[in-house]
PDB file of C-alpha atoms in Angstrom:
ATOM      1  CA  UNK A  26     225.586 114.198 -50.900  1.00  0.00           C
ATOM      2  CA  UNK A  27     223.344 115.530 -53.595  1.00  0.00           C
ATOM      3  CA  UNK A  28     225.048 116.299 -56.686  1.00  0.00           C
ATOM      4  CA  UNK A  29     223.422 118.728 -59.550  1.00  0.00           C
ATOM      5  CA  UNK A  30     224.183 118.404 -63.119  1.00  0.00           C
ATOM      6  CA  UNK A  31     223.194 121.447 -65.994  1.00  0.00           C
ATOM      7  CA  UNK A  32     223.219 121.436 -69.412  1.00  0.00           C
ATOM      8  CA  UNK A  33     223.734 123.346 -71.412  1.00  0.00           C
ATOM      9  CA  UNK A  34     225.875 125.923 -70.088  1.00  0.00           C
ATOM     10  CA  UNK A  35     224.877 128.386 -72.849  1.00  0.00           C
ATOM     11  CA  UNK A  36     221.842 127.972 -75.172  1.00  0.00           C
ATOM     12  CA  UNK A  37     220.708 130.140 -78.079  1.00  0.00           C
ATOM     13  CA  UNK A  38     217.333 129.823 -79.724  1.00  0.00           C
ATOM     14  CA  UNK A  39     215.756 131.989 -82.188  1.00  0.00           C
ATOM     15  CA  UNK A  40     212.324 134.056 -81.234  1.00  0.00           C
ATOM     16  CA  UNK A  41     209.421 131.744 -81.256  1.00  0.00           C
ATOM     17  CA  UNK A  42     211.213 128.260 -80.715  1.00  0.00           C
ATOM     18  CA  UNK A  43     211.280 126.249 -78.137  1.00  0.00           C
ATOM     19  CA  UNK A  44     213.993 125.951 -75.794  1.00  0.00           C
ATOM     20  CA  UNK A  45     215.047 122.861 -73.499  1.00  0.00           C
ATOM     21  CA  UNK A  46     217.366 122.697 -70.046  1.00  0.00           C
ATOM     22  CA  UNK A  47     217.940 119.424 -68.881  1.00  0.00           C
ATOM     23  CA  UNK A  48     219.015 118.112 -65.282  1.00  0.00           C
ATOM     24  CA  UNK A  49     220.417 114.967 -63.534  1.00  0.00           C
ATOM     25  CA  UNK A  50     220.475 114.595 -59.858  1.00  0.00           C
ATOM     26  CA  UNK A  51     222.305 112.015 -57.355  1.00  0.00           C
ATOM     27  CA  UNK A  52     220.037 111.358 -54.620  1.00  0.00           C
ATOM     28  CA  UNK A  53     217.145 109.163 -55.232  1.00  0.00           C
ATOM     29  CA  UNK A  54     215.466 110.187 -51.893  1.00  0.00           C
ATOM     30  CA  UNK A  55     215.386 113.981 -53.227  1.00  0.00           C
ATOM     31  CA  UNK A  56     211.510 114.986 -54.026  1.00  0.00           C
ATOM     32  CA  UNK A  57     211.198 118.334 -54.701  1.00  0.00           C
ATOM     33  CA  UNK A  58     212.706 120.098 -57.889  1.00  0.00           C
ATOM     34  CA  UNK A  59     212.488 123.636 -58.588  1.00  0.00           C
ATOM     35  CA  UNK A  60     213.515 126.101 -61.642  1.00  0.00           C
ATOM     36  CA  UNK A  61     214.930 129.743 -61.023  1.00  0.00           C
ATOM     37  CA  UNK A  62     215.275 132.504 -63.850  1.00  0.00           C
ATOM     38  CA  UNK A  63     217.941 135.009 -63.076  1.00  0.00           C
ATOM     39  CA  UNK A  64     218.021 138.116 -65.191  1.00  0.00           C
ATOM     40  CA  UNK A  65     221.145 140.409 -65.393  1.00  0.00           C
ATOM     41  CA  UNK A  66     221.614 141.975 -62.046  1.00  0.00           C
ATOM     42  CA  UNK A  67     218.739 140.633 -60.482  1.00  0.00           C
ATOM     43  CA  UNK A  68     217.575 138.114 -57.892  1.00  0.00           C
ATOM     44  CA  UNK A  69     216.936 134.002 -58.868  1.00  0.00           C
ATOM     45  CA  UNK A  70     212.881 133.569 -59.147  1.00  0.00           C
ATOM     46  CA  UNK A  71     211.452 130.989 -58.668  1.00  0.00           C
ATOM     47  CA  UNK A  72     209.181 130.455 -62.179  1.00  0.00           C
ATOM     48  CA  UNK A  73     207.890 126.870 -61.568  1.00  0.00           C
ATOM     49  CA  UNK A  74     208.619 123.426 -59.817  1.00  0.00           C
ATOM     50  CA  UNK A  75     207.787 119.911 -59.571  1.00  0.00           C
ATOM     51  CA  UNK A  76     207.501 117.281 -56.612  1.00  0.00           C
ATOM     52  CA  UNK A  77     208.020 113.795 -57.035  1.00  0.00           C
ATOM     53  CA  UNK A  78     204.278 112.393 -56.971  1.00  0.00           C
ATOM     54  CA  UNK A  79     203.975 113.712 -60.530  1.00  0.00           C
ATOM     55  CA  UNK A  80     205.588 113.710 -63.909  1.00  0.00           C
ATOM     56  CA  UNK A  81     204.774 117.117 -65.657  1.00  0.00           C
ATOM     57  CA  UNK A  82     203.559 120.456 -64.344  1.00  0.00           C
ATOM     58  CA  UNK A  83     202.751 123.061 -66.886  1.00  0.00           C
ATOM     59  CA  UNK A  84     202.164 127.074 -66.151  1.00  0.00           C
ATOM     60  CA  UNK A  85     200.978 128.741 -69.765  1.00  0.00           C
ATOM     61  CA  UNK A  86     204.339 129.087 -71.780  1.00  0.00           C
ATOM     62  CA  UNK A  87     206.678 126.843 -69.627  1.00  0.00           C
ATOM     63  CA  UNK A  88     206.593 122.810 -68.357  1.00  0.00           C
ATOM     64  CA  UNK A  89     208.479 121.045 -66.311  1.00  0.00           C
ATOM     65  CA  UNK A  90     208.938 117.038 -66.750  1.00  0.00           C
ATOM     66  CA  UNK A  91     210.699 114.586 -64.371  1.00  0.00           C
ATOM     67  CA  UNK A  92     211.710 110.875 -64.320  1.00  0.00           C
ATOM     68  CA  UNK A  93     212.611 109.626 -61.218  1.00  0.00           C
ATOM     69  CA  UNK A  94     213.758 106.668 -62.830  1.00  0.00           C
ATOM     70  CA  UNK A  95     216.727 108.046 -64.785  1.00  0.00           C
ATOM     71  CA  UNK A  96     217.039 111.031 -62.083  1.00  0.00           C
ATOM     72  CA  UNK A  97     216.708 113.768 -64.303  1.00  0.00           C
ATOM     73  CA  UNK A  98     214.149 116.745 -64.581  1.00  0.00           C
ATOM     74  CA  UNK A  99     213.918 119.209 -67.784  1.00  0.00           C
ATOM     75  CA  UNK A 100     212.832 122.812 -68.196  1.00  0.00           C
ATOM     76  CA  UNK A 101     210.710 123.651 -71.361  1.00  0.00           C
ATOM     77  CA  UNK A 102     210.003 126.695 -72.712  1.00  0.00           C
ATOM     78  CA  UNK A 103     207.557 126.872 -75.986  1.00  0.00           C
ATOM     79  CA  UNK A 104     207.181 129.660 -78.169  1.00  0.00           C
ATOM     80  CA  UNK A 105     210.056 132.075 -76.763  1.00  0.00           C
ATOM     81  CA  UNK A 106     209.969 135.392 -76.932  1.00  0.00           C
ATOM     82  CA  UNK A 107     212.858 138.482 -75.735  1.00  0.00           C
ATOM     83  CA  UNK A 108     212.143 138.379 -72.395  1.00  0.00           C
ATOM     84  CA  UNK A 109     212.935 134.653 -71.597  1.00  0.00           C
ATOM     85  CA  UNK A 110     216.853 135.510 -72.087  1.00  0.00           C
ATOM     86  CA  UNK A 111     218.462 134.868 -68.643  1.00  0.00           C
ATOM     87  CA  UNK A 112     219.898 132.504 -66.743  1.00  0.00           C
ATOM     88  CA  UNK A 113     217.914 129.534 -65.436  1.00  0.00           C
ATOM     89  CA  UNK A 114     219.192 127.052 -62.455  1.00  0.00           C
ATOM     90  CA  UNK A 115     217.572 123.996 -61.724  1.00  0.00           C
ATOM     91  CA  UNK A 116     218.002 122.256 -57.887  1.00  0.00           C
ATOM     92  CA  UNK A 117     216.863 119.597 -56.077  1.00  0.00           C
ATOM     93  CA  UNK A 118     216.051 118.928 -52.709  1.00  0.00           C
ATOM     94  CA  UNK A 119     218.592 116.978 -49.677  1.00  0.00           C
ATOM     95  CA  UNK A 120     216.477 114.421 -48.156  1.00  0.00           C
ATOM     96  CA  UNK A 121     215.930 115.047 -44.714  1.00  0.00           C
ATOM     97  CA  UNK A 122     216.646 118.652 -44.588  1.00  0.00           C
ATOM     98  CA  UNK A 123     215.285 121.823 -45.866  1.00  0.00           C
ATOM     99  CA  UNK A 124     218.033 122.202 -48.076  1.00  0.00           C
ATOM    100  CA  UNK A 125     218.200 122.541 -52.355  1.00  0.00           C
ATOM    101  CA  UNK A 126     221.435 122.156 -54.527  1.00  0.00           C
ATOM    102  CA  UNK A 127     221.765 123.887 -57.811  1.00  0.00           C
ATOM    103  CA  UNK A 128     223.139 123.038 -61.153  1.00  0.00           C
ATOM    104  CA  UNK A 129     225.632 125.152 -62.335  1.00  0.00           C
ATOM    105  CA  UNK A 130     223.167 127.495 -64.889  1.00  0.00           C
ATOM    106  CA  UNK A 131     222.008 128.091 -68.426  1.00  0.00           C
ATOM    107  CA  UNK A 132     222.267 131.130 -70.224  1.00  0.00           C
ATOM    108  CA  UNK A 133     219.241 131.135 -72.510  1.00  0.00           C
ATOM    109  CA  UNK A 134     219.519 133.843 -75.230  1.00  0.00           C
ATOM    110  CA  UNK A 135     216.655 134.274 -77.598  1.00  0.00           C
ATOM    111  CA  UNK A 136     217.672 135.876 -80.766  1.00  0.00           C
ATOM    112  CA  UNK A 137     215.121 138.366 -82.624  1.00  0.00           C
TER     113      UNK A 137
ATOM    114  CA  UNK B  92     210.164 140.006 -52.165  1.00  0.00           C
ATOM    115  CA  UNK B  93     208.919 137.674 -49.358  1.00  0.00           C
ATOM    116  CA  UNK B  94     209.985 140.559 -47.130  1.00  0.00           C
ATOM    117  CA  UNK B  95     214.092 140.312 -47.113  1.00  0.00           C
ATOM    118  CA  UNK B  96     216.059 142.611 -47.502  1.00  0.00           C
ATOM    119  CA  UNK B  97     220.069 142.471 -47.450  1.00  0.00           C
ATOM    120  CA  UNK B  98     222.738 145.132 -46.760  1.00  0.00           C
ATOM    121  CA  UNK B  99     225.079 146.662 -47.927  1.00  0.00           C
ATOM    122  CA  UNK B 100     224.356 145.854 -51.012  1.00  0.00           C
ATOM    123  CA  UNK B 101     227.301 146.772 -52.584  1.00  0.00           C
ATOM    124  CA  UNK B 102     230.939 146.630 -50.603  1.00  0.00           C
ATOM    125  CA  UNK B 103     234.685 146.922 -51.422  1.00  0.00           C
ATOM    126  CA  UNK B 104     236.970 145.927 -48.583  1.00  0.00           C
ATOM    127  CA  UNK B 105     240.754 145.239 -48.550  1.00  0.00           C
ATOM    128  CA  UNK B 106     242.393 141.399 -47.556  1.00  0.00           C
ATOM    129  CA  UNK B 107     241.953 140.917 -44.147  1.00  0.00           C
ATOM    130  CA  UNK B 108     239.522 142.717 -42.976  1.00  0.00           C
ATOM    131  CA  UNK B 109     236.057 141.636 -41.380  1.00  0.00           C
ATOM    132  CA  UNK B 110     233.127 142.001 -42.801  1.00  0.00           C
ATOM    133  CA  UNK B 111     229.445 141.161 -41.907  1.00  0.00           C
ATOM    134  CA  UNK B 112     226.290 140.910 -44.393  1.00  0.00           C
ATOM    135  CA  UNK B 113     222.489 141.496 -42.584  1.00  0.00           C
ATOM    136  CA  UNK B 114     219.971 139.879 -43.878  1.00  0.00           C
ATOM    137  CA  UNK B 115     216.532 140.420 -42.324  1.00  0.00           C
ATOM    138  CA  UNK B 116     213.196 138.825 -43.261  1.00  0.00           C
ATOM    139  CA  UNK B 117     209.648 140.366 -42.283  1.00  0.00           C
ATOM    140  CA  UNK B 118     207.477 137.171 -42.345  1.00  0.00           C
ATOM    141  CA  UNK B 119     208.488 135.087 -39.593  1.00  0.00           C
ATOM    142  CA  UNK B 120     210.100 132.242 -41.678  1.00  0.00           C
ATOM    143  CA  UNK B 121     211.808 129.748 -39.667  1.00  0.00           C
ATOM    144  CA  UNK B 122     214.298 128.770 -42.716  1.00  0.00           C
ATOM    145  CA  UNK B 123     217.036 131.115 -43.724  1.00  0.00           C
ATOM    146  CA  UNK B 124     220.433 131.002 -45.806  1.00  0.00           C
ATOM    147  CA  UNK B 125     223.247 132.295 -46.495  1.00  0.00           C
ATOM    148  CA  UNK B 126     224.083 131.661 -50.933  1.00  0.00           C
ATOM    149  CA  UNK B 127     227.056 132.666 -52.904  1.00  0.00           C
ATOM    150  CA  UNK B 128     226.849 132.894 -56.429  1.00  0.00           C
ATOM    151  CA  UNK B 129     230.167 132.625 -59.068  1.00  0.00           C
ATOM    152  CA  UNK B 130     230.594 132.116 -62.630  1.00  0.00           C
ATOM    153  CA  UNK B 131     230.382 128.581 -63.663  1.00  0.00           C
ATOM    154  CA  UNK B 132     229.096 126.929 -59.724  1.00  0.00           C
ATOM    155  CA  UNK B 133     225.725 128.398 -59.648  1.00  0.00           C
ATOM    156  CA  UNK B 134     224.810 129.082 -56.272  1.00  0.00           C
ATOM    157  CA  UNK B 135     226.340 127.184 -53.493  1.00  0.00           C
ATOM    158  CA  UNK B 136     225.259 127.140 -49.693  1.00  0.00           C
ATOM    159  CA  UNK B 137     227.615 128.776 -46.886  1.00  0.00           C
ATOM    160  CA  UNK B 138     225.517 127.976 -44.211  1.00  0.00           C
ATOM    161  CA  UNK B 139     221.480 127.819 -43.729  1.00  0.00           C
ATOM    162  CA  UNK B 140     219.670 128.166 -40.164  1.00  0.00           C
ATOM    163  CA  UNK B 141     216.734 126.653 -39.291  1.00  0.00           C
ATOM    164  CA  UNK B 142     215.601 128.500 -35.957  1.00  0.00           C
ATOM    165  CA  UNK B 143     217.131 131.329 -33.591  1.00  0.00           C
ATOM    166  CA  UNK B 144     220.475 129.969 -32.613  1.00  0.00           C
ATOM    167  CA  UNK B 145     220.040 127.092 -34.642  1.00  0.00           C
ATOM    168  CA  UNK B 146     222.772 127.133 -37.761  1.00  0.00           C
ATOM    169  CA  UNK B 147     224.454 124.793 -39.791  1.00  0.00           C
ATOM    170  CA  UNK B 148     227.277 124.023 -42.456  1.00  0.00           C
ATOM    171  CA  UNK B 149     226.645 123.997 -46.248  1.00  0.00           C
ATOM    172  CA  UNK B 150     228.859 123.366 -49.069  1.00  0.00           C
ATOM    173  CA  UNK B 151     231.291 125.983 -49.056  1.00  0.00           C
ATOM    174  CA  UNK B 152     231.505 127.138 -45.115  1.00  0.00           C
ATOM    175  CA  UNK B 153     235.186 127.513 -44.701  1.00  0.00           C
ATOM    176  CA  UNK B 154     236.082 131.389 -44.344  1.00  0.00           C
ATOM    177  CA  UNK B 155     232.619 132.172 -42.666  1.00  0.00           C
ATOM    178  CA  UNK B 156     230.333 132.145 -40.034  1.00  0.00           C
ATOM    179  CA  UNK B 157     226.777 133.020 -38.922  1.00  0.00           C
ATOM    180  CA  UNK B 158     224.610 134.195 -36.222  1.00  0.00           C
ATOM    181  CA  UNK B 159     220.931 133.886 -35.539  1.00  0.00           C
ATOM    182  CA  UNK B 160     219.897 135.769 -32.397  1.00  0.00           C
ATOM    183  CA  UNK B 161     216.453 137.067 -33.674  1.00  0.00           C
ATOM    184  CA  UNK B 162     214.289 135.558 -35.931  1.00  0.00           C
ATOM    185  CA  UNK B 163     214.457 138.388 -38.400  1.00  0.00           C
ATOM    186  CA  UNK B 164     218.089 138.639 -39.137  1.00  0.00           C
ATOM    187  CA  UNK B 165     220.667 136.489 -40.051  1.00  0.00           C
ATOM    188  CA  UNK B 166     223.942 137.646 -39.913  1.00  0.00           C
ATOM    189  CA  UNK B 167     226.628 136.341 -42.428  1.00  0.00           C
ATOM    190  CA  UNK B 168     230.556 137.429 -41.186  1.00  0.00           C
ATOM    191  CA  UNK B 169     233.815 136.799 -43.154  1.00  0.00           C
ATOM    192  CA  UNK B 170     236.404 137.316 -40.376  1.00  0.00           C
ATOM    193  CA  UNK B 171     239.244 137.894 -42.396  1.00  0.00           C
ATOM    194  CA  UNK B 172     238.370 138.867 -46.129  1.00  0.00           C
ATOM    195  CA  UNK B 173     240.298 137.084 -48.896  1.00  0.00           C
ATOM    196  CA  UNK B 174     240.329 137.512 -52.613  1.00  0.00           C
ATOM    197  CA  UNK B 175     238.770 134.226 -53.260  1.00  0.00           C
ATOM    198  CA  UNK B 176     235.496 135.676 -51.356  1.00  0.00           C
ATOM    199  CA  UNK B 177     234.813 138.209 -54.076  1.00  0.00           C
ATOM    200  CA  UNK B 178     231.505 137.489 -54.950  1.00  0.00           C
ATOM    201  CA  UNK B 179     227.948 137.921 -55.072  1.00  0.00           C
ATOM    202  CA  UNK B 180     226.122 136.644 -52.183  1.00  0.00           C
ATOM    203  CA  UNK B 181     222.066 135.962 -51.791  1.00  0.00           C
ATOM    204  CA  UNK B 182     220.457 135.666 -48.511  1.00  0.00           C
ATOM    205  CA  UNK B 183     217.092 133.611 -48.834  1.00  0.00           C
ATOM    206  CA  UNK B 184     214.405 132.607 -46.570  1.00  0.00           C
ATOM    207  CA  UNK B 185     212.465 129.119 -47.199  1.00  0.00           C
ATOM    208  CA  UNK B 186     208.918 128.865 -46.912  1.00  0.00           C
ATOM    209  CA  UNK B 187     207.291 125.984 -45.164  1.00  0.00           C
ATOM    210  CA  UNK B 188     206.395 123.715 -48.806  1.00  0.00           C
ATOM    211  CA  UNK B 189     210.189 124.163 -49.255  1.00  0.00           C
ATOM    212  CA  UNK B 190     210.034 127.065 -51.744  1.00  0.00           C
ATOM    213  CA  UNK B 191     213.074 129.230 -51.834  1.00  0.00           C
ATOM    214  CA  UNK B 192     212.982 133.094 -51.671  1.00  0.00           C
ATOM    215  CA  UNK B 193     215.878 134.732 -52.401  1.00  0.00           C
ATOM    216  CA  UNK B 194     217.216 138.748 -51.136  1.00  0.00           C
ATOM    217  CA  UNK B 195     218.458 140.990 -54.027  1.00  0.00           C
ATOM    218  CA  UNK B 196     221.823 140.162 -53.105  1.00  0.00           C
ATOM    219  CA  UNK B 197     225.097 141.692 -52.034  1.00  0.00           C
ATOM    220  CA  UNK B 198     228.368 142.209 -53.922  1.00  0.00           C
ATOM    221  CA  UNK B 199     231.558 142.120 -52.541  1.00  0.00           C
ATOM    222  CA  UNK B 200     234.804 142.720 -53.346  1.00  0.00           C
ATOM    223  CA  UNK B 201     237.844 142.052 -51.623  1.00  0.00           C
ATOM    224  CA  UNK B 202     241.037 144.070 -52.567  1.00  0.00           C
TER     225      UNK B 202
END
């Protein structure tokens, strides 16, 4: 079945960088990949997400690239500011059913 | 919220017992599922259902089961507690481009 891969586990940028989260996936058939921002105590949002017909999706401060080629998908994050610290998960769809599997998460901590 | 809503939200139960997690969903979605989410694993599937009476296995089913008898609720039930089920757990709802909504969760703890 569809296997996830994160990394990093933990990342920590200072205010204003960019930041980058990186994912691999199994299943070649999978076409939809989405990224989730969990902050302390709260639910996983959905902030942005990709399907296979294209390489790059971009929403203001954030971007999402994928090559299906090597099977992985990134998360980027320009100019960072406080509020970005949280966990992100990446996940990718199970071909043939209505299904996603995540990676394992990154912390992101942006230091003032 | 995409209209779901979980409960309890919080619960502390002892090894053993049973114990069942609502989740119910205000916008007719045809997708919902069952999450748990530990330290290190992300958030892995228990089960997902894809119509009333319709369920099905994910990755990490063993120790639960489900029920779907309305639309609007999907019922999550441990039927004998164990340690190793401490956690939080997300009920989410799937709309029909495949995006994933999740509940606010519900902790448990098992004694």
């Amino acid at each position: 079945g569809e296997n996830v891969e994160q990394h990093p586990s933990t990342l920590s940028v200072q205010e204003g960088d960019s930041a980058v989260i990186k994912c691999t996936y199994s299943d070649s058939a999978s076409n939809y990949f989405p990224w989730y921002k969990q902050e302390l105590g709260k639910r996983p949002q959905l902030i942005i997400d990709i399907r296979s017909n294209v390489g790059e999706k971009k929403d203001q401060r954030i971007a999402v690239t994928l090559n299906k080629t090597a099977k992985h998908f990134s998360l980027h994050i320009t100019e960072t500011q406080p509020e970005d610290s949280a966990v992100y998960f990446c996940a990718a769809s199970i071909q043939g059913a209505q299904k996603l599997v995540f990676g394992q998460g990154t912390r992101l901590t942006i230091n003032p | 919220d995409a209209g779901i809503t979980q409960s309890p939200r919080h619960k502390v139960t002892e090894t053993g017992t049973p114990v069942t997690l609502r989740c119910h969903q205000t916008e007719n979605h045809r997708y919902m599922y069952w999450y748990r989410q530990d330290p290190g694993h992300g958030l892995r599937l228990i089960h997902y259902s894809y119509g009333v009476k319709d369920t099905d296995k994910g990755e990490v089913s063993d120790g639960y089961s489900v029920s779907r008898s309305k639309t609007e609720d999907f019922l999550l039930t441990l039927e004998s507690a164990t340690s190793s089920q401490t956690s939080v757990y997300f009920c989410a709802i799937s709309t029909t481009t495949g995006e994933l909504f999740f509940g606010e969760g519900s902790r448990l703890t098992v004694l």
